[in-house]
């Protein structure tokens, strides 16, 4: 596919245990086109986070193929994999993992500065991302001065500031109360779609998963279309 950002074919992952090998993922395949939102649901411990980490080039697979922009990741050395991750991948964790000594604005600026933006330019662009997640008035606040939902919104802005066309989200509302979860859910999907990114999200939240364009369930190590 011409607009395909990521393709996974027959991904496998397992672990050795005292009782033998435990297969977490078996022959998992999916495609992520540009400007698409994909959700993967499943019970806790089913391997959702493991799959997301493999797709985002944060963990190794045991078998199968991964293609980024049509390029076979098996043919890349560690340096090229790191470059692909920096170019293609933005990640939102369940815990926002913000830098506590920096303001919300500075946290969002960080990927921009790492990508070579001048400080003033990075500030202006980071403010735009904070506006996108409706936090312009919290720019100078440090993480300990923000609510859980606000911290996750800063994390969303930071992932967008990376410039990556692919945003991966691992249970992005899992640690939030119901009201905050629904607010973050709406802002996440709105921000991704407005900015033209693609989203691959794992969640156990059925309501949130239904916001996606394409839905899967991971069960018994197998990915099933919904």
PDB file of C-alpha atoms in Angstrom:
ATOM      1  CA  UNK A   1       0.000   0.000   0.000  1.00  0.00           C
ATOM      2  CA  UNK A   2       1.354   3.383  -1.016  1.00  0.00           C
ATOM      3  CA  UNK A   3       0.193   5.143   2.172  1.00  0.00           C
ATOM      4  CA  UNK A   4       1.066   2.269   4.513  1.00  0.00           C
ATOM      5  CA  UNK A   5       3.207   3.419   7.448  1.00  0.00           C
ATOM      6  CA  UNK A   6       3.607   0.071   9.178  1.00  0.00           C
ATOM      7  CA  UNK A   7       2.959  -3.547   8.283  1.00  0.00           C
ATOM      8  CA  UNK A   8       3.357  -6.496  10.629  1.00  0.00           C
ATOM      9  CA  UNK A   9       3.328 -10.052   9.298  1.00  0.00           C
ATOM     10  CA  UNK A  10       3.043 -13.167  11.475  1.00  0.00           C
ATOM     11  CA  UNK A  11       4.634 -11.595  14.553  1.00  0.00           C
ATOM     12  CA  UNK A  12       5.493 -14.117  17.273  1.00  0.00           C
ATOM     13  CA  UNK A  13       6.743 -13.638  20.813  1.00  0.00           C
ATOM     14  CA  UNK A  14       7.141 -16.010  23.725  1.00  0.00           C
ATOM     15  CA  UNK A  15       9.001 -16.679  26.930  1.00  0.00           C
ATOM     16  CA  UNK A  16      10.611 -19.716  28.498  1.00  0.00           C
ATOM     17  CA  UNK A  17       9.091 -20.854  31.786  1.00  0.00           C
ATOM     18  CA  UNK A  18       9.685 -23.780  34.130  1.00  0.00           C
ATOM     19  CA  UNK A  19       6.767 -25.540  32.423  1.00  0.00           C
ATOM     20  CA  UNK A  20       8.090 -24.810  28.917  1.00  0.00           C
ATOM     21  CA  UNK A  21       7.610 -22.067  26.354  1.00  0.00           C
ATOM     22  CA  UNK A  22       4.756 -19.622  26.849  1.00  0.00           C
ATOM     23  CA  UNK A  23       3.547 -18.086  23.576  1.00  0.00           C
ATOM     24  CA  UNK A  24       2.347 -14.519  24.089  1.00  0.00           C
ATOM     25  CA  UNK A  25       1.825 -13.625  20.407  1.00  0.00           C
ATOM     26  CA  UNK A  26       1.147 -16.057  17.556  1.00  0.00           C
ATOM     27  CA  UNK A  27       1.093 -15.054  13.876  1.00  0.00           C
ATOM     28  CA  UNK A  28      -0.090 -11.485  14.530  1.00  0.00           C
ATOM     29  CA  UNK A  29      -0.548  -9.455  11.348  1.00  0.00           C
ATOM     30  CA  UNK A  30      -1.907  -5.954  10.763  1.00  0.00           C
ATOM     31  CA  UNK A  31      -1.437  -2.900   8.566  1.00  0.00           C
ATOM     32  CA  UNK A  32      -1.395   0.745   9.650  1.00  0.00           C
ATOM     33  CA  UNK A  33      -2.258   3.189   6.840  1.00  0.00           C
ATOM     34  CA  UNK A  34      -1.539   6.901   7.091  1.00  0.00           C
ATOM     35  CA  UNK A  35      -4.156   8.961   8.967  1.00  0.00           C
ATOM     36  CA  UNK A  36      -5.855   5.990  10.609  1.00  0.00           C
ATOM     37  CA  UNK A  37      -6.828   5.103  14.171  1.00  0.00           C
ATOM     38  CA  UNK A  38      -6.504   1.488  15.289  1.00  0.00           C
ATOM     39  CA  UNK A  39      -7.457   0.038  18.654  1.00  0.00           C
ATOM     40  CA  UNK A  40      -6.495  -3.321  20.128  1.00  0.00           C
ATOM     41  CA  UNK A  41      -8.489  -4.545  23.106  1.00  0.00           C
ATOM     42  CA  UNK A  42      -8.018  -7.540  25.345  1.00  0.00           C
ATOM     43  CA  UNK A  43      -7.940  -8.567  28.983  1.00  0.00           C
ATOM     44  CA  UNK A  44      -5.056  -7.623  31.242  1.00  0.00           C
ATOM     45  CA  UNK A  45      -2.008  -9.807  30.691  1.00  0.00           C
ATOM     46  CA  UNK A  46      -2.992 -10.927  27.200  1.00  0.00           C
ATOM     47  CA  UNK A  47       0.096  -9.403  25.565  1.00  0.00           C
ATOM     48  CA  UNK A  48      -1.272  -6.065  24.338  1.00  0.00           C
ATOM     49  CA  UNK A  49       1.617  -4.019  25.727  1.00  0.00           C
ATOM     50  CA  UNK A  50       4.136  -6.554  24.430  1.00  0.00           C
ATOM     51  CA  UNK A  51       2.649  -6.281  20.950  1.00  0.00           C
ATOM     52  CA  UNK A  52       2.662  -2.480  21.084  1.00  0.00           C
ATOM     53  CA  UNK A  53       6.315  -2.418  22.165  1.00  0.00           C
ATOM     54  CA  UNK A  54       7.280  -4.694  19.273  1.00  0.00           C
ATOM     55  CA  UNK A  55       5.339  -2.617  16.754  1.00  0.00           C
ATOM     56  CA  UNK A  56       6.975   0.567  18.094  1.00  0.00           C
ATOM     57  CA  UNK A  57      10.478  -0.961  17.781  1.00  0.00           C
ATOM     58  CA  UNK A  58      10.951  -0.912  21.548  1.00  0.00           C
ATOM     59  CA  UNK A  59      11.104  -4.706  21.948  1.00  0.00           C
ATOM     60  CA  UNK A  60      12.311  -7.628  19.859  1.00  0.00           C
ATOM     61  CA  UNK A  61      10.047 -10.144  18.188  1.00  0.00           C
ATOM     62  CA  UNK A  62      10.836 -13.859  18.015  1.00  0.00           C
ATOM     63  CA  UNK A  63       9.453 -14.302  14.522  1.00  0.00           C
ATOM     64  CA  UNK A  64       7.610 -12.625  11.672  1.00  0.00           C
ATOM     65  CA  UNK A  65       8.284  -9.416   9.769  1.00  0.00           C
ATOM     66  CA  UNK A  66       7.960  -5.695  10.437  1.00  0.00           C
ATOM     67  CA  UNK A  67       8.007  -3.120   7.663  1.00  0.00           C
ATOM     68  CA  UNK A  68       8.233   0.639   8.241  1.00  0.00           C
ATOM     69  CA  UNK A  69       7.463   2.708   5.166  1.00  0.00           C
ATOM     70  CA  UNK A  70       7.951  -0.462   3.128  1.00  0.00           C
ATOM     71  CA  UNK A  71      11.412  -1.087   4.615  1.00  0.00           C
ATOM     72  CA  UNK A  72      12.157  -4.487   6.176  1.00  0.00           C
ATOM     73  CA  UNK A  73      13.300  -3.866   9.762  1.00  0.00           C
ATOM     74  CA  UNK A  74      15.174  -7.190   9.806  1.00  0.00           C
ATOM     75  CA  UNK A  75      17.642  -5.695   7.330  1.00  0.00           C
ATOM     76  CA  UNK A  76      18.431  -2.717   9.569  1.00  0.00           C
ATOM     77  CA  UNK A  77      21.268  -2.434  12.069  1.00  0.00           C
ATOM     78  CA  UNK A  78      20.769  -0.952  15.553  1.00  0.00           C
ATOM     79  CA  UNK A  79      21.579   2.570  14.356  1.00  0.00           C
ATOM     80  CA  UNK A  80      19.015   2.431  11.560  1.00  0.00           C
ATOM     81  CA  UNK A  81      16.375   0.998  13.894  1.00  0.00           C
ATOM     82  CA  UNK A  82      17.022   3.908  16.274  1.00  0.00           C
ATOM     83  CA  UNK A  83      16.662   6.350  13.394  1.00  0.00           C
ATOM     84  CA  UNK A  84      13.394   4.743  12.238  1.00  0.00           C
ATOM     85  CA  UNK A  85      12.059   4.905  15.784  1.00  0.00           C
ATOM     86  CA  UNK A  86      12.949   8.585  16.053  1.00  0.00           C
ATOM     87  CA  UNK A  87      11.459   9.336  12.641  1.00  0.00           C
ATOM     88  CA  UNK A  88       8.253   7.327  12.826  1.00  0.00           C
ATOM     89  CA  UNK A  89       7.328   6.722  16.470  1.00  0.00           C
ATOM     90  CA  UNK A  90       5.664   8.815  19.150  1.00  0.00           C
ATOM     91  CA  UNK A  91       4.666   6.959  22.333  1.00  0.00           C
ATOM     92  CA  UNK A  92       2.126   7.663  25.071  1.00  0.00           C
ATOM     93  CA  UNK A  93       2.486   5.500  28.171  1.00  0.00           C
ATOM     94  CA  UNK A  94      -0.142   4.834  30.841  1.00  0.00           C
ATOM     95  CA  UNK A  95       2.096   6.803  33.205  1.00  0.00           C
ATOM     96  CA  UNK A  96       2.894  10.101  31.405  1.00  0.00           C
ATOM     97  CA  UNK A  97       6.602   9.909  32.406  1.00  0.00           C
ATOM     98  CA  UNK A  98       7.015  13.673  32.348  1.00  0.00           C
ATOM     99  CA  UNK A  99      10.253  15.274  33.527  1.00  0.00           C
ATOM    100  CA  UNK A 100       9.347  16.584  36.974  1.00  0.00           C
ATOM    101  CA  UNK A 101      11.847  19.466  37.026  1.00  0.00           C
ATOM    102  CA  UNK A 102      10.526  20.940  33.777  1.00  0.00           C
ATOM    103  CA  UNK A 103       7.327  22.835  33.008  1.00  0.00           C
ATOM    104  CA  UNK A 104       4.607  21.482  30.756  1.00  0.00           C
ATOM    105  CA  UNK A 105       5.904  23.693  27.959  1.00  0.00           C
ATOM    106  CA  UNK A 106       9.482  22.493  28.447  1.00  0.00           C
ATOM    107  CA  UNK A 107       8.357  18.852  28.417  1.00  0.00           C
ATOM    108  CA  UNK A 108       6.644  19.395  25.068  1.00  0.00           C
ATOM    109  CA  UNK A 109       9.631  21.337  23.746  1.00  0.00           C
ATOM    110  CA  UNK A 110      12.071  18.496  24.431  1.00  0.00           C
ATOM    111  CA  UNK A 111      11.486  16.395  21.276  1.00  0.00           C
ATOM    112  CA  UNK A 112      11.528  19.570  19.186  1.00  0.00           C
ATOM    113  CA  UNK A 113      14.903  20.589  20.584  1.00  0.00           C
ATOM    114  CA  UNK A 114      16.237  17.061  20.073  1.00  0.00           C
ATOM    115  CA  UNK A 115      15.144  17.317  16.437  1.00  0.00           C
ATOM    116  CA  UNK A 116      17.199  20.491  15.959  1.00  0.00           C
ATOM    117  CA  UNK A 117      14.654  23.286  16.452  1.00  0.00           C
ATOM    118  CA  UNK A 118      15.962  26.577  17.814  1.00  0.00           C
ATOM    119  CA  UNK A 119      14.678  27.354  21.295  1.00  0.00           C
ATOM    120  CA  UNK A 120      12.316  30.180  20.316  1.00  0.00           C
ATOM    121  CA  UNK A 121      10.893  28.161  17.439  1.00  0.00           C
ATOM    122  CA  UNK A 122      10.465  25.146  19.743  1.00  0.00           C
ATOM    123  CA  UNK A 123       8.643  27.293  22.293  1.00  0.00           C
ATOM    124  CA  UNK A 124       6.164  28.589  19.734  1.00  0.00           C
ATOM    125  CA  UNK A 125       5.499  25.145  18.291  1.00  0.00           C
ATOM    126  CA  UNK A 126       5.162  23.555  21.735  1.00  0.00           C
ATOM    127  CA  UNK A 127       2.601  26.211  22.706  1.00  0.00           C
ATOM    128  CA  UNK A 128       0.606  25.227  19.639  1.00  0.00           C
ATOM    129  CA  UNK A 129       0.531  21.594  20.744  1.00  0.00           C
ATOM    130  CA  UNK A 130      -0.548  22.592  24.253  1.00  0.00           C
ATOM    131  CA  UNK A 131      -3.382  24.594  22.692  1.00  0.00           C
ATOM    132  CA  UNK A 132      -4.351  21.517  20.681  1.00  0.00           C
ATOM    133  CA  UNK A 133      -4.845  19.575  23.927  1.00  0.00           C
ATOM    134  CA  UNK A 134      -6.482  22.620  25.587  1.00  0.00           C
ATOM    135  CA  UNK A 135      -3.732  23.371  28.104  1.00  0.00           C
ATOM    136  CA  UNK A 136      -2.312  26.761  27.031  1.00  0.00           C
ATOM    137  CA  UNK A 137      -2.876  28.177  30.532  1.00  0.00           C
ATOM    138  CA  UNK A 138      -0.832  25.356  32.119  1.00  0.00           C
ATOM    139  CA  UNK A 139       2.323  25.939  30.087  1.00  0.00           C
ATOM    140  CA  UNK A 140       4.404  27.155  33.038  1.00  0.00           C
ATOM    141  CA  UNK A 141       3.146  24.515  35.494  1.00  0.00           C
ATOM    142  CA  UNK A 142       5.341  21.603  36.524  1.00  0.00           C
ATOM    143  CA  UNK A 143       3.908  18.057  36.530  1.00  0.00           C
ATOM    144  CA  UNK A 144       3.273  18.061  40.297  1.00  0.00           C
ATOM    145  CA  UNK A 145       1.023  21.090  39.780  1.00  0.00           C
ATOM    146  CA  UNK A 146      -1.143  19.293  37.207  1.00  0.00           C
ATOM    147  CA  UNK A 147      -3.956  16.780  37.599  1.00  0.00           C
ATOM    148  CA  UNK A 148      -3.585  13.245  36.253  1.00  0.00           C
ATOM    149  CA  UNK A 149      -5.654  14.089  33.191  1.00  0.00           C
ATOM    150  CA  UNK A 150      -3.655  17.248  32.543  1.00  0.00           C
ATOM    151  CA  UNK A 151      -0.370  15.339  32.778  1.00  0.00           C
ATOM    152  CA  UNK A 152      -1.618  12.836  30.220  1.00  0.00           C
ATOM    153  CA  UNK A 153      -2.653  15.676  27.921  1.00  0.00           C
ATOM    154  CA  UNK A 154       0.891  17.062  28.150  1.00  0.00           C
ATOM    155  CA  UNK A 155       2.142  13.581  27.219  1.00  0.00           C
ATOM    156  CA  UNK A 156      -0.134  13.613  24.157  1.00  0.00           C
ATOM    157  CA  UNK A 157       1.205  17.038  23.150  1.00  0.00           C
ATOM    158  CA  UNK A 158       4.777  15.796  23.614  1.00  0.00           C
ATOM    159  CA  UNK A 159       4.151  12.761  21.398  1.00  0.00           C
ATOM    160  CA  UNK A 160       2.777  15.016  18.660  1.00  0.00           C
ATOM    161  CA  UNK A 161       5.761  17.356  19.020  1.00  0.00           C
ATOM    162  CA  UNK A 162       8.037  14.469  18.077  1.00  0.00           C
ATOM    163  CA  UNK A 163       6.793  14.944  14.510  1.00  0.00           C
ATOM    164  CA  UNK A 164       6.249  11.190  14.201  1.00  0.00           C
ATOM    165  CA  UNK A 165       3.468  10.076  11.854  1.00  0.00           C
ATOM    166  CA  UNK A 166       2.724   7.072  14.110  1.00  0.00           C
ATOM    167  CA  UNK A 167       1.501   7.555  17.676  1.00  0.00           C
ATOM    168  CA  UNK A 168       1.410   4.475  19.910  1.00  0.00           C
ATOM    169  CA  UNK A 169      -0.657   4.642  23.113  1.00  0.00           C
ATOM    170  CA  UNK A 170      -0.494   2.031  25.873  1.00  0.00           C
ATOM    171  CA  UNK A 171      -3.635   2.195  28.047  1.00  0.00           C
ATOM    172  CA  UNK A 172      -3.551   6.024  27.874  1.00  0.00           C
ATOM    173  CA  UNK A 173      -6.524   6.435  30.235  1.00  0.00           C
ATOM    174  CA  UNK A 174      -5.856   3.400  32.421  1.00  0.00           C
ATOM    175  CA  UNK A 175      -4.801   5.383  35.499  1.00  0.00           C
ATOM    176  CA  UNK A 176      -7.477   8.094  35.253  1.00  0.00           C
ATOM    177  CA  UNK A 177     -10.908   8.516  36.817  1.00  0.00           C
ATOM    178  CA  UNK A 178     -13.922   8.179  34.528  1.00  0.00           C
ATOM    179  CA  UNK A 179     -14.413  11.893  33.812  1.00  0.00           C
ATOM    180  CA  UNK A 180     -10.709  12.517  33.124  1.00  0.00           C
ATOM    181  CA  UNK A 181     -10.542   9.375  30.989  1.00  0.00           C
ATOM    182  CA  UNK A 182     -13.375  10.561  28.754  1.00  0.00           C
ATOM    183  CA  UNK A 183     -11.768  14.014  28.397  1.00  0.00           C
ATOM    184  CA  UNK A 184      -8.371  12.559  27.494  1.00  0.00           C
ATOM    185  CA  UNK A 185     -10.022  10.065  25.134  1.00  0.00           C
ATOM    186  CA  UNK A 186     -11.706  12.838  23.142  1.00  0.00           C
ATOM    187  CA  UNK A 187      -8.617  15.048  23.076  1.00  0.00           C
ATOM    188  CA  UNK A 188      -6.394  12.173  21.974  1.00  0.00           C
ATOM    189  CA  UNK A 189      -8.534  11.200  19.000  1.00  0.00           C
ATOM    190  CA  UNK A 190      -9.222  14.825  18.054  1.00  0.00           C
ATOM    191  CA  UNK A 191      -5.530  15.772  18.226  1.00  0.00           C
ATOM    192  CA  UNK A 192      -4.398  12.758  16.209  1.00  0.00           C
ATOM    193  CA  UNK A 193      -6.990  13.319  13.501  1.00  0.00           C
ATOM    194  CA  UNK A 194      -6.505  17.096  13.285  1.00  0.00           C
ATOM    195  CA  UNK A 195      -2.738  16.648  12.959  1.00  0.00           C
ATOM    196  CA  UNK A 196      -3.073  13.894  10.344  1.00  0.00           C
ATOM    197  CA  UNK A 197      -1.237  11.256  12.395  1.00  0.00           C
ATOM    198  CA  UNK A 198      -2.007   7.570  12.781  1.00  0.00           C
ATOM    199  CA  UNK A 199      -2.813   6.071  16.172  1.00  0.00           C
ATOM    200  CA  UNK A 200      -2.257   2.501  17.357  1.00  0.00           C
ATOM    201  CA  UNK A 201      -3.702   2.103  20.830  1.00  0.00           C
ATOM    202  CA  UNK A 202      -4.063  -0.818  23.212  1.00  0.00           C
ATOM    203  CA  UNK A 203      -6.751  -0.606  25.870  1.00  0.00           C
ATOM    204  CA  UNK A 204      -9.197  -2.654  27.909  1.00  0.00           C
ATOM    205  CA  UNK A 205     -11.685   0.246  27.665  1.00  0.00           C
ATOM    206  CA  UNK A 206     -14.403  -0.923  25.272  1.00  0.00           C
ATOM    207  CA  UNK A 207     -15.934   2.563  24.965  1.00  0.00           C
ATOM    208  CA  UNK A 208     -12.603   4.108  24.023  1.00  0.00           C
ATOM    209  CA  UNK A 209     -11.794   1.369  21.528  1.00  0.00           C
ATOM    210  CA  UNK A 210     -14.988   2.099  19.611  1.00  0.00           C
ATOM    211  CA  UNK A 211     -13.656   5.540  18.667  1.00  0.00           C
ATOM    212  CA  UNK A 212     -11.095   3.907  16.354  1.00  0.00           C
ATOM    213  CA  UNK A 213     -11.512   3.349  12.614  1.00  0.00           C
ATOM    214  CA  UNK A 214     -10.297  -0.256  12.837  1.00  0.00           C
ATOM    215  CA  UNK A 215     -10.666  -2.512  15.889  1.00  0.00           C
ATOM    216  CA  UNK A 216      -8.974  -5.738  16.935  1.00  0.00           C
ATOM    217  CA  UNK A 217      -9.124  -8.089  19.888  1.00  0.00           C
ATOM    218  CA  UNK A 218      -6.020  -9.901  21.133  1.00  0.00           C
ATOM    219  CA  UNK A 219      -7.016 -13.252  22.585  1.00  0.00           C
ATOM    220  CA  UNK A 220      -4.893 -16.332  23.123  1.00  0.00           C
ATOM    221  CA  UNK A 221      -2.003 -14.640  21.346  1.00  0.00           C
ATOM    222  CA  UNK A 222      -4.057 -14.185  18.159  1.00  0.00           C
ATOM    223  CA  UNK A 223      -5.298 -10.875  16.744  1.00  0.00           C
ATOM    224  CA  UNK A 224      -8.915 -10.968  15.593  1.00  0.00           C
ATOM    225  CA  UNK A 225     -10.787  -8.260  13.658  1.00  0.00           C
ATOM    226  CA  UNK A 226     -13.889  -6.804  15.298  1.00  0.00           C
TER     227      UNK A 226
END
